[in-house]
N, CA, C and O atoms as CSV, one atom per row, in Angstrom:
chain,resi,resn,atom,element,x,y,z
A,1,UNK,N,N,0.819,-1.204,-0.011
A,1,UNK,CA,C,-0.008,0.008,0.026
A,1,UNK,C,C,0.852,1.263,0.015
A,1,UNK,O,O,0.338,2.344,-0.271
A,2,UNK,N,N,2.148,1.159,0.318
A,2,UNK,CA,C,2.969,2.311,0.283
A,2,UNK,C,C,3.571,2.569,-1.049
A,2,UNK,O,O,4.275,3.565,-1.215
A,3,UNK,N,N,3.328,1.715,-2.022
A,3,UNK,CA,C,3.867,1.896,-3.408
A,3,UNK,C,C,2.975,1.131,-4.342
A,3,UNK,O,O,3.273,0.007,-4.747
A,4,UNK,N,N,1.839,1.784,-4.685
A,4,UNK,CA,C,0.850,1.093,-5.522
A,4,UNK,C,C,1.246,1.285,-6.978
A,4,UNK,O,O,1.755,2.337,-7.364
A,5,UNK,N,N,0.992,0.192,-7.825
A,5,UNK,CA,C,1.514,0.288,-9.204
A,5,UNK,C,C,0.433,0.959,-10.085
A,5,UNK,O,O,-0.040,0.353,-11.047
A,6,UNK,N,N,0.049,2.193,-9.760
A,6,UNK,CA,C,-0.922,2.944,-10.436
A,6,UNK,C,C,-0.373,4.328,-10.682
A,6,UNK,O,O,0.404,4.839,-9.875
A,7,UNK,N,N,-0.763,4.945,-11.783
A,7,UNK,CA,C,-0.439,6.348,-12.130
A,7,UNK,C,C,-1.145,7.271,-11.182
A,7,UNK,O,O,-2.153,6.911,-10.575
A,8,UNK,N,N,-0.603,8.483,-11.055
A,8,UNK,CA,C,-1.312,9.507,-10.246
A,8,UNK,C,C,-2.779,9.752,-10.720
A,8,UNK,O,O,-3.066,9.861,-11.913
A,9,UNK,N,N,-3.628,9.827,-9.774
A,9,UNK,CA,C,-5.020,10.087,-10.042
A,9,UNK,C,C,-5.693,9.128,-11.031
A,9,UNK,O,O,-6.605,9.513,-11.763
A,10,UNK,N,N,-5.223,7.863,-11.041
A,10,UNK,CA,C,-5.730,6.833,-11.918
A,10,UNK,C,C,-7.000,6.143,-11.515
A,10,UNK,O,O,-7.676,5.516,-12.331
A,11,UNK,N,N,-7.342,6.273,-10.155
A,11,UNK,CA,C,-8.481,5.503,-9.717
A,11,UNK,C,C,-9.600,6.497,-9.286
A,11,UNK,O,O,-9.358,7.621,-8.847
A,12,UNK,N,N,-10.811,5.995,-9.446
A,12,UNK,CA,C,-12.067,6.714,-8.956
A,12,UNK,C,C,-12.465,6.081,-7.621
A,12,UNK,O,O,-13.143,6.740,-6.833
A,13,UNK,N,N,-12.088,4.870,-7.335
A,13,UNK,CA,C,-12.468,4.134,-6.164
A,13,UNK,C,C,-11.295,3.227,-5.659
A,13,UNK,O,O,-10.695,2.471,-6.423
A,14,UNK,N,N,-11.015,3.342,-4.374
A,14,UNK,CA,C,-10.079,2.432,-3.760
A,14,UNK,C,C,-10.744,1.833,-2.558
A,14,UNK,O,O,-11.350,2.526,-1.741
A,15,UNK,N,N,-10.618,0.522,-2.465
A,15,UNK,CA,C,-11.066,-0.247,-1.323
A,15,UNK,C,C,-9.888,-0.767,-0.561
A,15,UNK,O,O,-8.997,-1.385,-1.144
A,16,UNK,N,N,-9.857,-0.539,0.708
A,16,UNK,CA,C,-8.686,-0.857,1.578
A,16,UNK,C,C,-9.282,-1.425,2.870
A,16,UNK,O,O,-9.688,-0.681,3.764
A,17,UNK,N,N,-9.327,-2.785,2.949
A,17,UNK,CA,C,-9.956,-3.438,4.126
A,17,UNK,C,C,-8.954,-4.267,4.863
A,17,UNK,O,O,-8.249,-5.094,4.285
A,18,UNK,N,N,-8.901,-4.029,6.180
A,18,UNK,CA,C,-8.013,-4.780,7.119
A,18,UNK,C,C,-6.565,-4.708,6.659
A,18,UNK,O,O,-5.828,-5.683,6.801
A,19,UNK,N,N,-6.152,-3.596,6.123
A,19,UNK,CA,C,-4.750,-3.369,5.745
A,19,UNK,C,C,-4.000,-2.363,6.655
A,19,UNK,O,O,-2.884,-2.615,7.110
A,20,UNK,N,N,-4.623,-1.288,6.881
A,20,UNK,CA,C,-3.959,-0.124,7.599
A,20,UNK,C,C,-3.461,-0.490,8.979
A,20,UNK,O,O,-2.452,0.100,9.365
A,21,UNK,N,N,-4.009,-1.353,9.752
A,21,UNK,CA,C,-3.431,-1.680,11.034
A,21,UNK,C,C,-2.060,-2.386,10.956
A,21,UNK,O,O,-1.279,-2.414,11.906
A,22,UNK,N,N,-1.826,-2.951,9.759
A,22,UNK,CA,C,-0.571,-3.680,9.516
A,22,UNK,C,C,0.552,-2.716,9.096
A,22,UNK,O,O,1.724,-3.087,9.161
A,23,UNK,N,N,0.234,-1.533,8.682
A,23,UNK,CA,C,1.195,-0.613,8.131
A,23,UNK,C,C,1.878,0.196,9.237
A,23,UNK,O,O,1.241,0.839,10.071
A,24,UNK,N,N,3.184,0.125,9.194
A,24,UNK,CA,C,3.997,0.884,10.216
A,24,UNK,C,C,3.884,2.393,10.005
A,24,UNK,O,O,3.598,3.126,10.952
A,25,UNK,N,N,4.095,2.847,8.828
A,25,UNK,CA,C,4.043,4.265,8.477
A,25,UNK,C,C,2.725,4.654,7.827
A,25,UNK,O,O,2.578,4.665,6.605
A,26,UNK,N,N,1.784,4.968,8.690
A,26,UNK,CA,C,0.429,5.294,8.231
A,26,UNK,C,C,0.452,6.471,7.273
A,26,UNK,O,O,-0.208,6.421,6.235
A,27,UNK,N,N,1.204,7.548,7.591
A,27,UNK,CA,C,1.222,8.693,6.742
A,27,UNK,C,C,1.623,8.424,5.284
A,27,UNK,O,O,1.013,8.914,4.334
A,28,UNK,N,N,2.693,7.609,5.166
A,28,UNK,CA,C,3.113,7.234,3.820
A,28,UNK,C,C,2.068,6.448,3.057
A,28,UNK,O,O,1.847,6.685,1.869
A,29,UNK,N,N,1.429,5.520,3.733
A,29,UNK,CA,C,0.361,4.704,3.124
A,29,UNK,C,C,-0.825,5.529,2.663
A,29,UNK,O,O,-1.368,5.354,1.572
A,30,UNK,N,N,-1.202,6.451,3.566
A,30,UNK,CA,C,-2.390,7.353,3.223
A,30,UNK,C,C,-2.036,8.327,2.101
A,30,UNK,O,O,-2.881,8.655,1.267
A,31,UNK,N,N,-0.777,8.790,2.082
A,31,UNK,CA,C,-0.403,9.637,1.004
A,31,UNK,C,C,-0.377,8.916,-0.289
A,31,UNK,O,O,-0.688,9.521,-1.314
A,32,UNK,N,N,-0.032,7.678,-0.320
A,32,UNK,CA,C,-0.084,6.881,-1.525
A,32,UNK,C,C,-1.478,6.565,-2.036
A,32,UNK,O,O,-1.734,6.513,-3.239
A,33,UNK,N,N,-2.396,6.350,-1.047
A,33,UNK,CA,C,-3.832,6.201,-1.427
A,33,UNK,C,C,-4.354,7.504,-2.047
A,33,UNK,O,O,-5.122,7.484,-3.009
A,34,UNK,N,N,-3.913,8.660,-1.465
A,34,UNK,CA,C,-4.356,9.912,-2.046
A,34,UNK,C,C,-3.767,10.152,-3.472
A,34,UNK,O,O,-4.417,10.680,-4.374
A,35,UNK,N,N,-2.522,9.735,-3.592
A,35,UNK,CA,C,-1.885,9.904,-4.922
A,35,UNK,C,C,-2.627,9.189,-6.013
A,35,UNK,O,O,-2.832,9.758,-7.085
A,36,UNK,N,N,-3.020,8.015,-5.792
A,36,UNK,CA,C,-3.701,7.204,-6.853
A,36,UNK,C,C,-5.116,7.561,-7.156
A,36,UNK,O,O,-5.650,7.231,-8.215
A,37,UNK,N,N,-5.762,8.282,-6.156
A,37,UNK,CA,C,-7.149,8.671,-6.376
A,37,UNK,C,C,-7.237,9.958,-7.076
A,37,UNK,O,O,-6.470,10.883,-6.807
A,38,UNK,N,N,-8.187,10.040,-8.001
A,38,UNK,CA,C,-8.504,11.285,-8.736
A,38,UNK,C,C,-9.227,12.173,-7.801
A,38,UNK,O,O,-9.897,11.668,-6.900
A,39,UNK,N,N,-9.142,13.527,-7.950
A,39,UNK,CA,C,-9.935,14.408,-7.232
A,39,UNK,C,C,-11.413,14.015,-7.309
A,39,UNK,O,O,-11.946,13.760,-8.389
A,40,UNK,N,N,-12.072,13.971,-6.125
A,40,UNK,CA,C,-13.448,13.526,-6.026
A,40,UNK,C,C,-13.592,12.047,-5.967
A,40,UNK,O,O,-14.707,11.538,-5.855
A,41,UNK,N,N,-12.430,11.289,-6.043
A,41,UNK,CA,C,-12.490,9.827,-5.934
A,41,UNK,C,C,-12.806,9.448,-4.522
A,41,UNK,O,O,-12.690,10.229,-3.577
A,42,UNK,N,N,-13.221,8.185,-4.425
A,42,UNK,CA,C,-13.695,7.647,-3.097
A,42,UNK,C,C,-12.769,6.571,-2.659
A,42,UNK,O,O,-12.307,5.720,-3.420
A,43,UNK,N,N,-12.508,6.665,-1.294
A,43,UNK,CA,C,-11.725,5.674,-0.499
A,43,UNK,C,C,-12.667,5.055,0.469
A,43,UNK,O,O,-13.294,5.761,1.259
A,44,UNK,N,N,-12.795,3.734,0.437
A,44,UNK,CA,C,-13.566,2.983,1.447
A,44,UNK,C,C,-12.571,2.180,2.203
A,44,UNK,O,O,-11.865,1.359,1.617
A,45,UNK,N,N,-12.485,2.395,3.538
A,45,UNK,CA,C,-11.555,1.621,4.331
A,45,UNK,C,C,-12.260,1.023,5.502
A,45,UNK,O,O,-13.119,1.659,6.112
A,46,UNK,N,N,-11.903,-0.220,5.832
A,46,UNK,CA,C,-12.425,-0.864,7.022
A,46,UNK,C,C,-11.308,-1.465,7.784
A,46,UNK,O,O,-10.367,-2.013,7.209
A,47,UNK,N,N,-11.401,-1.367,9.096
A,47,UNK,CA,C,-10.353,-1.872,9.999
A,47,UNK,C,C,-10.920,-2.318,11.344
A,47,UNK,O,O,-12.034,-1.926,11.692
A,48,UNK,N,N,-10.233,-3.077,12.061
A,48,UNK,CA,C,-10.650,-3.421,13.413
A,48,UNK,C,C,-10.761,-2.117,14.182
A,48,UNK,O,O,-9.882,-1.257,14.116
A,49,UNK,N,N,-11.792,-1.998,14.867
A,49,UNK,CA,C,-12.136,-0.715,15.652
A,49,UNK,C,C,-10.994,-0.526,16.666
A,49,UNK,O,O,-10.617,-1.453,17.383
A,50,UNK,N,N,-10.462,0.694,16.699
A,50,UNK,CA,C,-9.382,0.978,17.637
A,50,UNK,C,C,-9.659,0.651,19.078
A,50,UNK,O,O,-8.751,0.309,19.835
A,51,UNK,N,N,-10.922,0.756,19.462
A,51,UNK,CA,C,-11.271,0.390,20.874
A,51,UNK,C,C,-11.184,-1.094,21.087
A,51,UNK,O,O,-10.751,-1.524,22.156
A,52,UNK,N,N,-11.586,-1.926,20.093
A,52,UNK,CA,C,-11.441,-3.342,20.120
A,52,UNK,C,C,-9.943,-3.737,20.123
A,52,UNK,O,O,-9.553,-4.691,20.797
A,53,UNK,N,N,-9.147,-3.025,19.395
A,53,UNK,CA,C,-7.694,-3.263,19.319
A,53,UNK,C,C,-7.043,-3.076,20.634
A,53,UNK,O,O,-6.065,-3.751,20.956
A,54,UNK,N,N,-7.590,-2.129,21.440
A,54,UNK,CA,C,-6.905,-1.803,22.741
A,54,UNK,C,C,-7.568,-2.582,23.913
A,54,UNK,O,O,-7.319,-2.291,25.083
A,55,UNK,N,N,-8.394,-3.548,23.574
A,55,UNK,CA,C,-9.128,-4.203,24.653
A,55,UNK,C,C,-9.165,-5.725,24.511
A,55,UNK,O,O,-8.684,-6.316,23.544
A,56,UNK,N,N,-9.757,-6.302,25.520
A,56,UNK,CA,C,-10.018,-7.715,25.563
A,56,UNK,C,C,-11.533,-7.860,25.800
A,56,UNK,O,O,-12.100,-7.304,26.740
A,57,UNK,N,N,-12.166,-8.650,24.881
A,57,UNK,CA,C,-13.603,-8.890,25.113
A,57,UNK,C,C,-13.850,-10.127,25.923
A,57,UNK,O,O,-13.335,-11.195,25.592
A,58,UNK,N,N,-14.631,-10.011,26.984
A,58,UNK,CA,C,-15.009,-11.090,27.800
A,58,UNK,C,C,-16.459,-11.464,27.399
A,58,UNK,O,O,-17.424,-10.759,27.696
A,59,UNK,N,N,-16.546,-12.653,26.686
A,59,UNK,CA,C,-17.864,-13.055,26.176
A,59,UNK,C,C,-18.831,-13.421,27.313
A,59,UNK,O,O,-20.036,-13.197,27.192
A,60,UNK,N,N,-18.323,-13.969,28.393
A,60,UNK,CA,C,-19.229,-14.275,29.506
A,60,UNK,C,C,-19.959,-13.144,30.133
A,60,UNK,O,O,-21.138,-13.238,30.476
A,61,UNK,N,N,-19.207,-12.023,30.285
A,61,UNK,CA,C,-19.842,-10.896,30.898
A,61,UNK,C,C,-20.256,-9.817,29.879
A,61,UNK,O,O,-20.775,-8.764,30.249
A,62,UNK,N,N,-20.017,-10.099,28.606
A,62,UNK,CA,C,-20.279,-9.194,27.508
A,62,UNK,C,C,-19.690,-7.815,27.768
A,62,UNK,O,O,-20.339,-6.782,27.605
A,63,UNK,N,N,-18.351,-7.855,28.207
A,63,UNK,CA,C,-17.636,-6.575,28.475
A,63,UNK,C,C,-16.455,-6.478,27.688
A,63,UNK,O,O,-15.806,-7.487,27.417
A,64,UNK,N,N,-16.119,-5.323,27.294
A,64,UNK,CA,C,-14.853,-4.995,26.615
A,64,UNK,C,C,-13.980,-4.256,27.617
A,64,UNK,O,O,-14.348,-3.180,28.087
A,65,UNK,N,N,-12.852,-4.812,27.938
A,65,UNK,CA,C,-11.935,-4.173,28.869
A,65,UNK,C,C,-10.813,-3.480,28.113
A,65,UNK,O,O,-9.915,-4.142,27.592
A,66,UNK,N,N,-10.855,-2.176,28.048
A,66,UNK,CA,C,-9.919,-1.339,27.352
A,66,UNK,C,C,-8.777,-0.853,28.237
A,66,UNK,O,O,-8.968,-0.381,29.358
A,67,UNK,N,N,-7.607,-0.992,27.684
A,67,UNK,CA,C,-6.449,-0.518,28.425
A,67,UNK,C,C,-5.498,0.155,27.455
A,67,UNK,O,O,-5.333,-0.334,26.337
A,68,UNK,N,N,-4.856,1.273,27.837
A,68,UNK,CA,C,-3.861,1.838,27.032
A,68,UNK,C,C,-4.339,2.290,25.677
A,68,UNK,O,O,-3.609,2.186,24.692
A,69,UNK,N,N,-5.605,2.811,25.611
A,69,UNK,CA,C,-6.125,3.160,24.271
A,69,UNK,C,C,-5.290,4.174,23.576
A,69,UNK,O,O,-5.201,4.120,22.349
A,70,UNK,N,N,-4.659,5.114,24.267
A,70,UNK,CA,C,-3.878,6.148,23.621
A,70,UNK,C,C,-2.429,5.785,23.415
A,70,UNK,O,O,-1.668,6.600,22.894
A,71,UNK,N,N,-2.015,4.596,23.802
A,71,UNK,CA,C,-0.632,4.185,23.557
A,71,UNK,C,C,-0.444,3.630,22.168
A,71,UNK,O,O,-0.997,2.582,21.834
A,72,UNK,N,N,0.327,4.319,21.357
A,72,UNK,CA,C,0.634,3.774,20.051
A,72,UNK,C,C,1.655,2.641,20.171
A,72,UNK,O,O,2.818,2.873,20.498
A,73,UNK,N,N,1.219,1.453,19.910
A,73,UNK,CA,C,2.127,0.342,20.113
A,73,UNK,C,C,1.834,-0.767,19.114
A,73,UNK,O,O,0.698,-0.918,18.665
A,74,UNK,N,N,2.843,-1.535,18.768
A,74,UNK,CA,C,2.673,-2.725,17.934
A,74,UNK,C,C,2.327,-3.911,18.869
A,74,UNK,O,O,2.812,-4.040,19.993
A,75,UNK,N,N,1.467,-4.740,18.316
A,75,UNK,CA,C,1.151,-5.957,19.125
A,75,UNK,C,C,0.779,-7.143,18.165
A,75,UNK,O,O,0.232,-6.968,17.076
A,76,UNK,N,N,1.113,-8.312,18.653
A,76,UNK,CA,C,0.859,-9.514,17.841
A,76,UNK,C,C,-0.648,-9.942,17.949
A,76,UNK,O,O,-1.274,-9.872,19.007
A,77,UNK,N,N,-1.151,-10.367,16.825
A,77,UNK,CA,C,-2.541,-10.851,16.723
A,77,UNK,C,C,-2.519,-12.214,16.194
A,77,UNK,O,O,-1.957,-12.419,15.118
A,78,UNK,N,N,-3.110,-13.231,16.883
A,78,UNK,CA,C,-3.080,-14.593,16.411
A,78,UNK,C,C,-3.787,-14.715,14.993
A,78,UNK,O,O,-4.833,-14.113,14.749
A,79,UNK,N,N,-3.184,-15.483,14.134
A,79,UNK,CA,C,-3.772,-15.725,12.861
A,79,UNK,C,C,-3.366,-17.247,12.457
A,79,UNK,O,O,-2.228,-17.552,12.100
A,80,UNK,N,N,-4.352,-18.077,12.551
A,80,UNK,CA,C,-4.061,-19.518,12.268
A,80,UNK,C,C,-3.066,-20.045,13.211
A,80,UNK,O,O,-3.271,-19.895,14.416
A,81,UNK,N,N,-1.989,-20.657,12.786
A,81,UNK,CA,C,-0.953,-21.170,13.713
A,81,UNK,C,C,0.128,-20.159,13.945
A,81,UNK,O,O,1.055,-20.419,14.712
A,82,UNK,N,N,0.044,-19.012,13.309
A,82,UNK,CA,C,1.053,-17.984,13.519
A,82,UNK,C,C,0.402,-16.680,14.098
A,82,UNK,O,O,-0.567,-16.713,14.857
A,83,UNK,N,N,0.986,-15.585,13.698
A,83,UNK,CA,C,0.414,-14.301,14.100
A,83,UNK,C,C,0.859,-13.230,13.112
A,83,UNK,O,O,1.800,-13.420,12.341
A,84,UNK,N,N,0.139,-12.068,13.158
A,84,UNK,CA,C,0.516,-10.945,12.409
A,84,UNK,C,C,0.688,-9.792,13.374
A,84,UNK,O,O,0.314,-9.939,14.538
A,85,UNK,N,N,1.229,-8.655,12.971
A,85,UNK,CA,C,1.370,-7.561,13.871
A,85,UNK,C,C,0.473,-6.422,13.457
A,85,UNK,O,O,0.348,-6.134,12.266
A,86,UNK,N,N,-0.142,-5.781,14.395
A,86,UNK,CA,C,-1.010,-4.645,14.208
A,86,UNK,C,C,-0.319,-3.431,14.901
A,86,UNK,O,O,0.388,-3.588,15.896
A,87,UNK,N,N,-0.539,-2.299,14.374
A,87,UNK,CA,C,-0.097,-1.023,14.923
A,87,UNK,C,C,-1.360,-0.419,15.563
A,87,UNK,O,O,-2.307,-0.076,14.855
A,88,UNK,N,N,-1.375,-0.293,16.860
A,88,UNK,CA,C,-2.600,0.283,17.447
A,88,UNK,C,C,-2.577,1.863,17.224
A,88,UNK,O,O,-1.596,2.558,17.490
A,89,UNK,N,N,-3.744,2.329,16.718
A,89,UNK,CA,C,-3.900,3.780,16.568
A,89,UNK,C,C,-5.302,4.119,17.093
A,89,UNK,O,O,-6.192,3.271,17.147
A,90,UNK,N,N,-5.459,5.374,17.472
A,90,UNK,CA,C,-6.782,5.866,17.830
A,90,UNK,C,C,-7.576,6.208,16.646
A,90,UNK,O,O,-7.015,6.280,15.553
A,91,UNK,N,N,-8.889,6.434,16.773
A,91,UNK,CA,C,-9.724,7.021,15.686
A,91,UNK,C,C,-9.129,8.319,15.293
A,91,UNK,O,O,-9.010,8.605,14.102
A,92,UNK,N,N,-8.729,9.160,16.289
A,92,UNK,CA,C,-8.151,10.500,15.948
A,92,UNK,C,C,-6.930,10.354,15.063
A,92,UNK,O,O,-6.780,11.108,14.102
A,93,UNK,N,N,-6.032,9.382,15.365
A,93,UNK,CA,C,-4.838,9.131,14.535
A,93,UNK,C,C,-5.173,8.898,13.088
A,93,UNK,O,O,-4.573,9.466,12.176
A,94,UNK,N,N,-6.144,8.051,12.913
A,94,UNK,CA,C,-6.635,7.734,11.481
A,94,UNK,C,C,-7.181,8.967,10.836
A,94,UNK,O,O,-6.737,9.328,9.746
A,95,UNK,N,N,-8.125,9.632,11.454
A,95,UNK,CA,C,-8.818,10.805,10.785
A,95,UNK,C,C,-7.814,11.961,10.588
A,95,UNK,O,O,-7.816,12.562,9.514
A,96,UNK,N,N,-7.023,12.275,11.494
A,96,UNK,CA,C,-6.123,13.404,11.282
A,96,UNK,C,C,-5.154,13.125,10.139
A,96,UNK,O,O,-4.797,14.024,9.378
A,97,UNK,N,N,-4.727,11.837,10.028
A,97,UNK,CA,C,-3.834,11.429,8.900
A,97,UNK,C,C,-4.548,11.568,7.523
A,97,UNK,O,O,-4.014,12.094,6.548
A,98,UNK,N,N,-5.789,11.054,7.534
A,98,UNK,CA,C,-6.561,11.146,6.244
A,98,UNK,C,C,-6.841,12.626,5.867
A,98,UNK,O,O,-6.684,13.006,4.707
A,99,UNK,N,N,-7.231,13.407,6.795
A,99,UNK,CA,C,-7.556,14.812,6.562
A,99,UNK,C,C,-6.333,15.578,6.118
A,99,UNK,O,O,-6.434,16.388,5.197
A,100,UNK,N,N,-5.198,15.366,6.719
A,100,UNK,CA,C,-3.964,15.958,6.347
A,100,UNK,C,C,-3.490,15.639,4.935
A,100,UNK,O,O,-2.798,16.437,4.302
A,101,UNK,N,N,-3.873,14.462,4.453
A,101,UNK,CA,C,-3.487,13.983,3.134
A,101,UNK,C,C,-4.503,14.447,2.055
A,101,UNK,O,O,-4.363,14.054,0.896
A,102,UNK,N,N,-5.466,15.229,2.386
A,102,UNK,CA,C,-6.396,15.775,1.381
A,102,UNK,C,C,-7.667,15.027,1.211
A,102,UNK,O,O,-8.347,15.147,0.192
A,103,UNK,N,N,-7.999,14.240,2.224
A,103,UNK,CA,C,-9.287,13.545,2.176
A,103,UNK,C,C,-10.353,14.341,3.010
A,103,UNK,O,O,-10.037,15.093,3.931
A,104,UNK,N,N,-11.572,14.122,2.630
A,104,UNK,CA,C,-12.688,14.617,3.482
A,104,UNK,C,C,-13.535,13.405,3.899
A,104,UNK,O,O,-13.817,12.496,3.117
A,105,UNK,N,N,-13.916,13.453,5.164
A,105,UNK,CA,C,-14.720,12.341,5.667
A,105,UNK,C,C,-16.150,12.475,5.248
A,105,UNK,O,O,-16.788,13.475,5.578
A,106,UNK,N,N,-16.697,11.489,4.516
A,106,UNK,CA,C,-18.058,11.473,4.105
A,106,UNK,C,C,-18.956,10.678,5.058
A,106,UNK,O,O,-20.110,11.047,5.279
A,107,UNK,N,N,-18.440,9.616,5.607
A,107,UNK,CA,C,-19.219,8.806,6.489
A,107,UNK,C,C,-18.327,7.961,7.337
A,107,UNK,O,O,-17.251,7.552,6.900
A,108,UNK,N,N,-18.768,7.682,8.583
A,108,UNK,CA,C,-18.075,6.857,9.562
A,108,UNK,C,C,-19.078,5.898,10.159
A,108,UNK,O,O,-20.132,6.331,10.625
A,109,UNK,N,N,-18.784,4.593,10.162
A,109,UNK,CA,C,-19.686,3.621,10.753
A,109,UNK,C,C,-18.956,2.711,11.700
A,109,UNK,O,O,-17.955,2.110,11.310
A,110,UNK,N,N,-19.391,2.586,12.880
A,110,UNK,CA,C,-18.884,1.660,13.868
A,110,UNK,C,C,-19.760,0.372,13.829
A,110,UNK,O,O,-20.960,0.390,14.104
A,111,UNK,N,N,-19.123,-0.668,13.492
A,111,UNK,CA,C,-19.869,-1.944,13.351
A,111,UNK,C,C,-19.696,-2.815,14.615
A,111,UNK,O,O,-18.581,-3.182,14.986
A,112,UNK,N,N,-20.874,-3.143,15.282
A,112,UNK,CA,C,-20.808,-3.941,16.509
A,112,UNK,C,C,-20.326,-5.349,16.236
A,112,UNK,O,O,-20.419,-5.905,15.142
A,113,UNK,N,N,-19.804,-5.874,17.329
A,113,UNK,CA,C,-19.340,-7.322,17.275
A,113,UNK,C,C,-20.610,-8.204,17.496
A,113,UNK,O,O,-21.742,-7.722,17.506
A,114,UNK,N,N,-20.341,-9.528,17.673
A,114,UNK,CA,C,-21.421,-10.463,17.805
A,114,UNK,C,C,-22.492,-10.166,18.859
A,114,UNK,O,O,-23.680,-10.397,18.634
A,115,UNK,N,N,-22.042,-9.636,20.043
A,115,UNK,CA,C,-23.057,-9.349,21.034
A,115,UNK,C,C,-23.848,-8.118,20.794
A,115,UNK,O,O,-24.880,-7.886,21.424
A,116,UNK,N,N,-23.375,-7.339,19.898
A,116,UNK,CA,C,-24.058,-6.055,19.543
A,116,UNK,C,C,-23.810,-4.920,20.505
A,116,UNK,O,O,-24.340,-3.828,20.303
A,117,UNK,N,N,-22.996,-5.140,21.584
A,117,UNK,CA,C,-22.862,-4.151,22.633
A,117,UNK,C,C,-21.503,-3.348,22.600
A,117,UNK,O,O,-21.342,-2.306,23.237
A,118,UNK,N,N,-20.575,-3.908,21.827
A,118,UNK,CA,C,-19.286,-3.239,21.702
A,118,UNK,C,C,-18.832,-3.155,20.235
A,118,UNK,O,O,-19.171,-4.033,19.441
A,119,UNK,N,N,-18.080,-2.127,19.868
A,119,UNK,CA,C,-17.657,-1.996,18.430
A,119,UNK,C,C,-16.571,-3.041,18.061
A,119,UNK,O,O,-15.684,-3.357,18.854
A,120,UNK,N,N,-16.687,-3.542,16.854
A,120,UNK,CA,C,-15.663,-4.455,16.403
A,120,UNK,C,C,-14.856,-3.911,15.208
A,120,UNK,O,O,-13.633,-4.038,15.137
A,121,UNK,N,N,-15.616,-3.288,14.259
A,121,UNK,CA,C,-15.026,-2.743,13.110
A,121,UNK,C,C,-15.339,-1.197,12.979
A,121,UNK,O,O,-16.327,-0.678,13.498
A,122,UNK,N,N,-14.451,-0.556,12.278
A,122,UNK,CA,C,-14.640,0.865,11.925
A,122,UNK,C,C,-14.522,0.999,10.465
A,122,UNK,O,O,-13.499,0.649,9.876
A,123,UNK,N,N,-15.631,1.538,9.820
A,123,UNK,CA,C,-15.635,1.737,8.374
A,123,UNK,C,C,-15.641,3.218,8.103
A,123,UNK,O,O,-16.389,3.980,8.715
A,124,UNK,N,N,-14.771,3.624,7.149
A,124,UNK,CA,C,-14.679,5.038,6.798
A,124,UNK,C,C,-14.897,5.184,5.286
A,124,UNK,O,O,-14.375,4.418,4.476
A,125,UNK,N,N,-15.695,6.208,4.948
A,125,UNK,CA,C,-15.917,6.536,3.570
A,125,UNK,C,C,-15.322,7.959,3.386
A,125,UNK,O,O,-15.792,8.915,4.003
A,126,UNK,N,N,-14.303,8.080,2.546
A,126,UNK,CA,C,-13.595,9.351,2.421
A,126,UNK,C,C,-13.560,9.739,0.939
A,126,UNK,O,O,-13.548,8.867,0.070
A,127,UNK,N,N,-13.543,10.983,0.663
A,127,UNK,CA,C,-13.391,11.465,-0.697
A,127,UNK,C,C,-12.112,12.270,-0.856
A,127,UNK,O,O,-11.690,12.943,0.084
A,128,UNK,N,N,-11.497,12.215,-2.012
A,128,UNK,CA,C,-10.299,12.993,-2.256
A,128,UNK,C,C,-10.636,14.359,-2.675
A,128,UNK,O,O,-11.345,14.553,-3.662
A,129,UNK,N,N,-10.133,15.358,-1.930
A,129,UNK,CA,C,-10.487,16.781,-2.293
A,129,UNK,C,C,-9.691,17.189,-3.446
A,129,UNK,O,O,-9.818,18.320,-3.915
C-alpha cells in the first residue's frame, strides 16, 4: 500500500480493508492512497475498531476491557498457527492522517461485534479533495 502500481489520479475508487493496522508508516500509506485517487475519488476503508484493538472482550460478561487506548504500540494478533502484527492507533490518529493527506470524511460507521454491545469494526468513507 505504500507503493501502488498505479499512475497519479488513476483511480475513482479504492477499497482498503484490514490493511492499515498492519502498516507501520500510516502517513506514507495514506499519502499513496491519495496519490492514486483522482480528485473527487472515493476511498472506502475498514479496519478493526481501535477500541477493540486496545481491549479484551469477555464473552461471558459481554464486557470490553480497554487499556492503554492512547498508547501507540505494535502488538501480535493470532492468525491460524502464527500471528501478524498490528499497529494500534486511535480513531483520531486515522482521521487526522486522512484529513492532512487531502481527504474529506463522508461517513463513519462503527460496526458492532457479535454481542451487539461493543464495536468491532470501523468503516470510513472518504473522498479525495
